[in-house]
Coordinates of C-alpha atoms in Angstrom, one line a residue:
M1 CA -11.3 53.5 153.7
T2 CA -9.6 51.4 151.0
I3 CA -5.9 50.9 151.3
A4 CA -4.2 50.3 147.9
V5 CA -1.2 47.9 148.2
A6 CA 1.3 47.6 145.4
F7 CA 3.1 44.3 144.8
A8 CA 6.2 44.2 142.8
A9 CA 6.3 41.3 140.3
P10 CA 9.0 38.7 141.0
A11 CA 12.0 39.0 138.6
H12 CA 11.2 35.7 137.0
A13 CA 7.5 36.5 136.3
Q14 CA 6.4 36.9 132.7
V15 CA 4.3 40.0 132.4
K16 CA 1.9 39.9 129.4
I17 CA 1.9 43.1 127.4
P18 CA 0.4 43.9 124.0
F19 CA 2.9 43.0 121.3
P20 CA 3.8 46.1 119.2
P21 CA 3.5 45.8 115.4
L22 CA 6.8 45.0 113.7
D23 CA 7.8 46.7 110.5
G24 CA 8.6 44.5 107.5
L25 CA 6.2 41.7 108.2
I26 CA 4.0 40.5 105.4
E27 CA 0.4 41.4 106.0
R28 CA -2.2 38.7 105.3
D29 CA -5.3 39.4 103.3
A30 CA -8.5 39.9 105.3
A31 CA -9.9 36.7 103.7
Y32 CA -7.0 34.6 104.8
Q33 CA -7.9 31.1 106.1
P34 CA -5.2 28.7 107.5
L35 CA -4.9 25.4 105.8
P36 CA -7.0 22.8 107.8
L37 CA -5.3 19.9 109.4
E38 CA -6.7 16.7 107.9
K39 CA -8.7 14.7 110.4
P40 CA -7.4 11.2 111.0
G41 CA -9.5 8.6 109.3
I42 CA -11.3 5.7 110.9
V43 CA -8.4 3.3 110.3
E44 CA -5.9 5.7 111.8
T45 CA -8.1 6.4 114.8
F46 CA -8.9 2.8 115.7
A47 CA -5.7 1.1 114.5
T48 CA -4.5 -1.5 116.9
S49 CA -1.1 -3.2 117.4
C50 CA -2.5 -6.7 116.7
S51 CA -2.0 -8.6 113.5
P52 CA -5.2 -10.1 112.1
T53 CA -5.4 -13.9 112.1
H54 CA -4.8 -15.2 108.6
P55 CA -8.0 -17.0 107.6
E56 CA -6.0 -19.9 106.1
L57 CA -5.1 -20.9 109.6
F58 CA -8.7 -21.5 110.4
W59 CA -9.0 -23.6 107.2
A60 CA -5.8 -25.6 107.7
S61 CA -6.8 -26.5 111.3
L62 CA -10.1 -28.1 110.3
P63 CA -10.2 -31.9 110.5
R64 CA -9.7 -33.3 107.0
P65 CA -13.2 -34.6 106.6
L66 CA -14.6 -31.1 107.2
R67 CA -12.3 -29.7 104.5
E68 CA -13.4 -32.2 101.9
V69 CA -17.1 -31.3 101.8
P70 CA -18.7 -30.1 98.5
L71 CA -18.7 -26.4 97.8
R72 CA -22.5 -26.2 98.1
E73 CA -22.4 -27.6 101.6
M74 CA -19.9 -24.9 102.6
I75 CA -22.2 -22.3 101.2
G76 CA -25.2 -23.8 103.0
Q77 CA -23.4 -23.4 106.3
M78 CA -23.3 -19.7 105.7
L79 CA -27.1 -19.3 105.6
M80 CA -29.4 -18.8 108.6
I81 CA -33.1 -18.8 107.7
S82 CA -36.5 -18.3 109.3
F83 CA -38.9 -21.2 109.3
S84 CA -42.6 -21.8 109.8
G85 CA -44.5 -23.8 112.4
N86 CA -44.5 -23.9 116.2
T87 CA -44.6 -27.6 117.0
A88 CA -42.0 -30.3 116.3
D89 CA -44.3 -32.0 113.8
S90 CA -45.1 -28.9 111.8
A91 CA -44.4 -29.0 108.1
G92 CA -42.1 -26.0 108.3
V93 CA -40.0 -27.6 111.1
T94 CA -39.7 -30.7 109.0
I95 CA -38.5 -28.6 106.1
A96 CA -35.9 -26.8 108.3
A97 CA -34.7 -30.1 109.8
N98 CA -34.2 -31.6 106.4
A99 CA -32.3 -28.5 105.2
L100 CA -30.0 -28.7 108.2
A101 CA -29.4 -32.4 107.7
A102 CA -28.4 -31.8 104.0
S103 CA -26.3 -28.7 104.9
E104 CA -28.5 -26.6 102.7
V105 CA -28.5 -24.2 105.6
G106 CA -26.4 -23.9 108.8
G107 CA -28.9 -22.4 111.2
V108 CA -32.4 -21.1 111.9
L109 CA -33.7 -18.0 113.5
Y110 CA -36.8 -17.9 115.7
F111 CA -39.6 -15.3 115.4
R112 CA -42.6 -15.0 117.6
H113 CA -44.8 -17.1 115.3
N114 CA -42.5 -20.1 116.0
I115 CA -43.2 -20.1 119.7
G116 CA -46.0 -22.1 121.2
S117 CA -45.5 -23.6 124.7
A118 CA -42.2 -24.1 126.4
A119 CA -42.5 -27.8 125.7
D120 CA -43.0 -27.1 122.0
V121 CA -39.9 -25.0 121.8
K122 CA -37.8 -27.7 123.5
A123 CA -39.2 -30.3 121.2
I124 CA -38.5 -28.2 118.0
N125 CA -35.0 -27.5 119.1
A126 CA -34.3 -31.1 120.0
R127 CA -35.4 -32.1 116.5
L128 CA -33.3 -29.4 114.8
E129 CA -30.2 -30.3 116.8
A130 CA -30.7 -34.0 116.0
A131 CA -30.8 -33.2 112.3
R132 CA -27.1 -32.6 112.2
P133 CA -25.4 -33.9 115.4
D134 CA -21.9 -34.0 114.0
L135 CA -22.1 -30.2 113.2
P136 CA -24.7 -28.8 115.5
P137 CA -26.8 -26.1 113.9
F138 CA -27.1 -22.5 115.1
I139 CA -30.5 -22.2 116.7
A140 CA -30.8 -18.5 117.2
I141 CA -33.2 -16.1 118.9
D142 CA -33.5 -12.4 119.7
Q143 CA -33.8 -12.3 123.5
E144 CA -32.4 -9.0 124.6
G145 CA -34.8 -8.3 127.5
G146 CA -37.6 -5.7 127.8
A147 CA -39.5 -5.1 124.6
V148 CA -37.3 -7.4 122.5
M149 CA -38.0 -10.9 123.8
R150 CA -39.2 -13.6 121.4
L151 CA -39.7 -16.0 124.3
K152 CA -42.0 -14.5 126.9
P153 CA -42.5 -15.4 130.6
S154 CA -45.7 -17.1 129.6
E155 CA -43.6 -19.6 127.7
G156 CA -41.2 -20.2 130.6
A157 CA -38.7 -17.4 130.1
P158 CA -37.5 -15.2 133.0
D159 CA -38.9 -11.7 132.9
T160 CA -35.7 -10.0 131.9
P161 CA -35.6 -6.1 132.1
S162 CA -34.5 -4.0 129.1
A163 CA -30.9 -3.0 128.8
R164 CA -31.7 0.5 130.1
D165 CA -33.3 -0.9 133.2
V166 CA -30.5 -3.4 133.8
A167 CA -27.9 -0.6 133.5
A168 CA -29.7 1.1 136.5
K169 CA -28.7 -1.9 138.6
S170 CA -25.3 -3.1 139.9
L171 CA -23.1 -5.2 137.7
D172 CA -23.5 -8.1 140.2
E173 CA -27.3 -7.8 139.7
A174 CA -26.8 -7.7 135.9
A175 CA -24.7 -10.9 136.0
E176 CA -27.5 -12.6 138.0
I177 CA -30.2 -11.4 135.6
Y178 CA -28.3 -12.5 132.5
G179 CA -27.2 -15.7 134.1
E180 CA -30.9 -16.7 134.6
M181 CA -31.7 -15.7 131.0
A182 CA -28.8 -17.6 129.5
A183 CA -29.5 -20.7 131.5
N184 CA -33.1 -20.7 130.4
L185 CA -32.1 -20.4 126.7
A186 CA -29.7 -23.2 127.0
E187 CA -32.3 -25.4 128.7
M188 CA -34.7 -24.6 125.9
G189 CA -32.1 -25.7 123.3
F190 CA -31.0 -22.4 121.9
T191 CA -27.3 -22.0 120.9
V192 CA -27.2 -18.3 119.8
N193 CA -28.7 -15.2 121.3
F194 CA -28.6 -12.1 119.1
G195 CA -27.5 -9.7 121.8
P196 CA -26.3 -7.7 123.5
V197 CA -27.0 -4.3 121.9
V198 CA -23.9 -2.2 122.2
D199 CA -25.3 0.8 120.4
V200 CA -24.5 4.0 122.4
E201 CA -27.6 6.1 123.1
V202 CA -26.5 9.2 121.2
N203 CA -30.0 10.1 120.1
P204 CA -32.6 9.9 122.9
N205 CA -35.3 10.1 120.2
N206 CA -34.0 7.1 118.3
P207 CA -37.1 5.2 117.0
V208 CA -35.6 1.7 117.1
I209 CA -33.0 1.7 119.9
S210 CA -33.7 4.4 122.5
R211 CA -37.4 4.2 122.1
F212 CA -37.5 0.6 123.4
G213 CA -34.7 1.0 126.0
R214 CA -32.4 -1.3 124.1
S215 CA -29.2 0.6 124.9
Y216 CA -27.3 0.5 128.1
G217 CA -27.0 4.3 127.9
A218 CA -24.9 7.2 126.6
D219 CA -21.8 6.4 128.7
I220 CA -19.4 4.1 126.8
D221 CA -17.9 2.4 129.9
T222 CA -21.4 1.6 131.0
V223 CA -22.3 0.1 127.7
V224 CA -19.2 -2.1 127.6
D225 CA -19.4 -3.2 131.3
Y226 CA -23.0 -4.4 131.1
A227 CA -22.6 -5.8 127.6
E228 CA -19.7 -7.9 128.8
A229 CA -21.9 -9.1 131.7
F230 CA -24.4 -10.3 129.1
V231 CA -21.7 -12.1 127.1
D232 CA -20.1 -13.7 130.1
A233 CA -23.3 -15.1 131.4
H234 CA -24.2 -16.6 128.1
R235 CA -20.8 -18.1 127.7
A236 CA -21.1 -19.8 131.0
A237 CA -24.3 -21.4 129.8
G238 CA -22.7 -22.5 126.4
V239 CA -24.8 -20.0 124.4
A240 CA -23.1 -17.7 121.8
T241 CA -23.8 -14.0 121.5
S242 CA -23.7 -11.3 118.8
L243 CA -22.9 -7.7 119.4
K244 CA -25.1 -5.4 117.4
H245 CA -25.5 -3.2 115.3
F246 CA -22.1 -2.4 113.8
P247 CA -20.9 0.3 113.2
G248 CA -23.5 1.8 115.7
H249 CA -27.3 2.4 115.4
G250 CA -27.6 4.7 118.4
S251 CA -27.6 8.0 116.6
S252 CA -30.0 7.2 113.8
T253 CA -33.3 9.0 113.3
D254 CA -34.9 6.2 111.3
D255 CA -35.3 2.4 111.5
S256 CA -33.4 0.3 108.9
H257 CA -36.4 -2.2 108.9
D258 CA -38.2 0.5 106.9
G259 CA -35.4 1.5 104.4
A260 CA -31.8 2.5 104.0
I261 CA -30.3 4.7 106.6
D262 CA -27.4 7.1 106.1
L263 CA -25.7 7.9 109.4
T264 CA -23.1 10.3 107.9
R265 CA -24.6 13.4 109.6
T266 CA -25.4 11.9 113.0
W267 CA -22.8 9.2 113.7
S268 CA -19.9 9.9 116.0
R269 CA -16.7 7.9 116.4
R270 CA -17.4 7.0 120.0
E271 CA -20.2 4.7 118.7
M272 CA -17.5 2.3 117.5
V273 CA -15.6 2.2 120.8
P274 CA -17.8 -0.5 122.4
F275 CA -17.0 -2.8 119.4
R276 CA -13.3 -2.0 119.6
D277 CA -13.1 -2.6 123.3
M278 CA -15.1 -5.8 123.4
I279 CA -13.1 -7.2 120.4
R280 CA -9.9 -6.3 122.3
D281 CA -11.2 -8.0 125.5
R282 CA -12.1 -11.2 123.5
E283 CA -15.8 -10.6 124.4
A284 CA -17.1 -10.8 120.8
D285 CA -18.3 -14.2 119.5
M286 CA -20.2 -12.7 116.6
I287 CA -20.9 -9.2 115.4
M288 CA -24.1 -8.4 113.6
I289 CA -23.5 -5.8 110.9
G290 CA -26.3 -3.3 110.2
H291 CA -27.8 -2.0 106.9
L292 CA -26.3 1.3 107.8
M293 CA -24.5 3.7 105.4
L294 CA -21.7 5.8 106.7
D295 CA -19.0 7.4 104.5
E296 CA -16.3 6.9 107.1
V297 CA -17.0 3.2 107.4
S298 CA -19.0 1.7 104.5
G299 CA -17.4 4.1 102.0
P300 CA -18.9 6.6 99.6
E301 CA -20.2 4.0 97.1
G302 CA -23.7 4.0 98.8
L303 CA -23.4 0.5 100.1
P304 CA -24.7 -0.4 103.6
A305 CA -22.1 -1.7 106.0
S306 CA -23.5 -5.2 105.7
L307 CA -22.4 -5.4 102.1
S308 CA -19.3 -3.2 102.2
P309 CA -15.8 -4.6 101.9
N310 CA -14.5 -1.4 103.6
A311 CA -16.7 -2.0 106.6
I312 CA -16.1 -5.7 107.0
D313 CA -12.7 -6.5 105.6
R314 CA -10.9 -3.3 106.2
V315 CA -12.4 -1.9 109.4
L316 CA -13.7 -5.0 111.3
R317 CA -11.1 -7.5 110.2
Q318 CA -7.9 -5.5 109.5
T319 CA -8.3 -2.5 111.8
L320 CA -10.1 -4.0 114.8
C321 CA -8.6 -7.5 114.3
F322 CA -11.9 -9.3 114.7
D323 CA -11.6 -12.9 113.8
G324 CA -15.0 -14.1 114.9
L325 CA -18.2 -14.4 112.8
V326 CA -19.7 -11.5 111.0
V327 CA -23.5 -11.9 110.7
S328 CA -25.6 -9.7 108.4
D329 CA -28.8 -8.2 109.6
D330 CA -31.8 -9.7 107.8
L331 CA -31.2 -9.4 104.1
S332 CA -35.0 -9.4 103.5
M333 CA -35.3 -6.0 105.2
D334 CA -36.4 -3.1 103.0
A335 CA -33.0 -1.4 103.3
I336 CA -31.6 -4.3 101.2
S337 CA -34.6 -5.8 99.3
D338 CA -35.4 -2.4 97.8
H339 CA -32.1 -2.5 95.9
W340 CA -30.9 -6.1 95.5
D341 CA -32.6 -9.5 95.4
A342 CA -31.5 -12.1 98.0
P343 CA -29.0 -13.9 95.8
E344 CA -27.2 -10.7 94.8
A345 CA -27.3 -9.4 98.4
A346 CA -25.7 -12.6 99.6
R347 CA -23.1 -12.5 96.9
R348 CA -22.1 -8.9 97.9
M349 CA -22.1 -9.9 101.6
V350 CA -19.6 -12.7 101.0
L351 CA -17.5 -10.5 98.7
A352 CA -17.3 -8.0 101.5
G353 CA -16.0 -10.6 104.0
G354 CA -19.2 -11.6 105.8
D355 CA -19.8 -15.1 107.2
I356 CA -23.5 -15.6 107.8
A357 CA -26.4 -14.3 105.8
L358 CA -29.6 -13.9 107.8
L359 CA -32.6 -14.5 105.5
S360 CA -36.3 -14.4 106.3
L361 CA -37.9 -16.6 103.8
P362 CA -41.0 -15.2 102.0
G363 CA -44.1 -17.3 102.0
D364 CA -44.3 -17.4 98.2
K365 CA -40.8 -18.9 97.7
G366 CA -39.7 -20.6 100.9
M367 CA -36.7 -23.0 100.5
A368 CA -36.7 -22.3 96.7
L369 CA -35.1 -19.0 97.6
V370 CA -32.3 -20.8 99.5
G371 CA -31.6 -22.8 96.3
E372 CA -31.4 -19.6 94.3
V373 CA -28.9 -18.1 96.8
I374 CA -26.7 -21.3 96.8
D375 CA -26.8 -21.4 93.0
R376 CA -25.7 -17.8 92.7
L377 CA -22.8 -18.1 95.2
E378 CA -21.7 -21.4 93.6
Q379 CA -21.6 -19.8 90.2
E380 CA -19.5 -16.9 91.5
A381 CA -17.1 -19.3 93.3
L382 CA -16.5 -21.4 90.2
A383 CA -15.7 -18.2 88.2
S384 CA -13.5 -16.6 90.8
D385 CA -10.8 -18.1 93.0
V386 CA -10.9 -15.0 95.2
F387 CA -14.6 -15.5 95.9
A388 CA -14.1 -19.3 96.4
D389 CA -11.5 -18.5 99.1
K390 CA -13.9 -16.2 100.9
I391 CA -16.4 -19.0 101.0
R392 CA -13.8 -21.4 102.3
H393 CA -12.6 -19.0 105.0
A394 CA -16.2 -18.2 106.1
Y395 CA -17.0 -21.8 106.3
A396 CA -13.9 -22.6 108.4
R397 CA -14.7 -19.8 110.9
I398 CA -18.3 -21.1 111.2
V399 CA -17.3 -24.7 111.7
H400 CA -14.7 -23.8 114.4
H401 CA -17.4 -21.8 116.1
K402 CA -19.8 -24.6 116.1
L403 CA -17.3 -27.0 117.5
D404 CA -16.5 -24.5 120.2
L405 CA -20.2 -24.2 121.0
A406 CA -20.6 -28.0 121.3
E407 CA -17.6 -28.2 123.6
A408 CA -18.8 -25.2 125.7
R409 CA -22.3 -26.8 126.1
Q410 CA -20.8 -30.1 127.2
L411 CA -18.6 -28.3 129.7
S412 CA -21.5 -26.2 131.0
T413 CA -23.6 -29.3 131.5
R414 CA -20.8 -31.0 133.5
T415 CA -19.4 -28.1 135.5
G416 CA -21.9 -25.2 135.3
T417 CA -19.5 -23.0 133.3
G418 CA -18.7 -23.1 129.6
S419 CA -17.0 -19.7 129.4
D420 CA -13.4 -21.1 129.0
A421 CA -14.4 -23.3 126.1
L422 CA -16.4 -20.7 124.1
R423 CA -13.4 -18.7 122.9
W424 CA -12.0 -18.0 119.4
A425 CA -10.6 -20.2 118.1
R426 CA -10.2 -24.0 118.1
A427 CA -7.0 -23.8 116.0
D428 CA -3.7 -24.2 117.8
E429 CA -3.3 -21.5 120.4
A430 CA 0.4 -21.2 119.5
T431 CA -0.4 -20.2 115.9
L432 CA -3.2 -17.8 116.5
P433 CA -2.4 -14.3 118.0
R434 CA -4.5 -13.2 120.9

């Protein structure tokens, strides 16, 4: 038998009843649509309370001799090139060393074809560093771990797991893994490692990020925590790092090595969060900016982020307050070379606010292409004070970073930690906001 019990509602209870129609109200047309609320833009969403460091502070705090170099030398410091040869006496290594000594370039980037034995790598790097001891060159490599390791265990490198596999371990284990990697790179003579990847694994079928386990995962906190472990380990060894690939490559369905990529339909704002958080935490030495088109970031002009003033000057510099080095992805990639030659691409990168142009030299031109790029940027600077200032400011940021690196490596050698020295920037702490 079921017993029905009636409860009286308390006097204060709000009883919901259908609201009767009211006479006199205006009735809306059946096709009525409310006005949409405008979605906050990228700048509004990621705006911070900090004030960007004025670039003239970096320039003014340079030692006088470094401010009195010729314009062409300033431009040369903004170029990082590939080179040929895998022994210290190779013709290509000689060419690279001479270019560094003359400030025709400011750094070099290793590829697999440059690596012979561990002894050869050390000898090459010693020669490159000796070419310009007063302003040590950037000697860079892509050594992420997993599939992306230019230097293999057979050449003396530790067998570092991919980012995905590292993220399956504890942060203490990650720190140990990356500490071993960074110490090895420093011993070999490298000064820059183009990592970590902070792309969020939005698309599990991504052909260039997810496919090779290069992301720490889909969880933003995980990406940031493990990427910071990577950065801190390298700083302790006196090796600079570069977050990549701004504004986020994790949602793409294509590879920018093969052509231009428009992320407008796949990208989500959470992909920018690791960049924002690591800049805020002072964990970003350099940021590699990708050849990625995205209306919200690079603008509707069809420019990739790597050449976009909106992406670099407005979003990275002004909104996220990044005062470190902005490095382009390789300007020889199809996404760029299909539309602009190297001198024009470099001009656009500088105009957008970038600092370092990565350039793989084609076998048919070699260093002649470097000369063409320098000529083009010099002509533009002589015709435009605004462009000349951008070169000055980029040069100042680069020089400060190189001096920081040299100090960090000396500290690391003496004490086993260079993390306190490798911080932006060398200019007076009292004048530069943190």
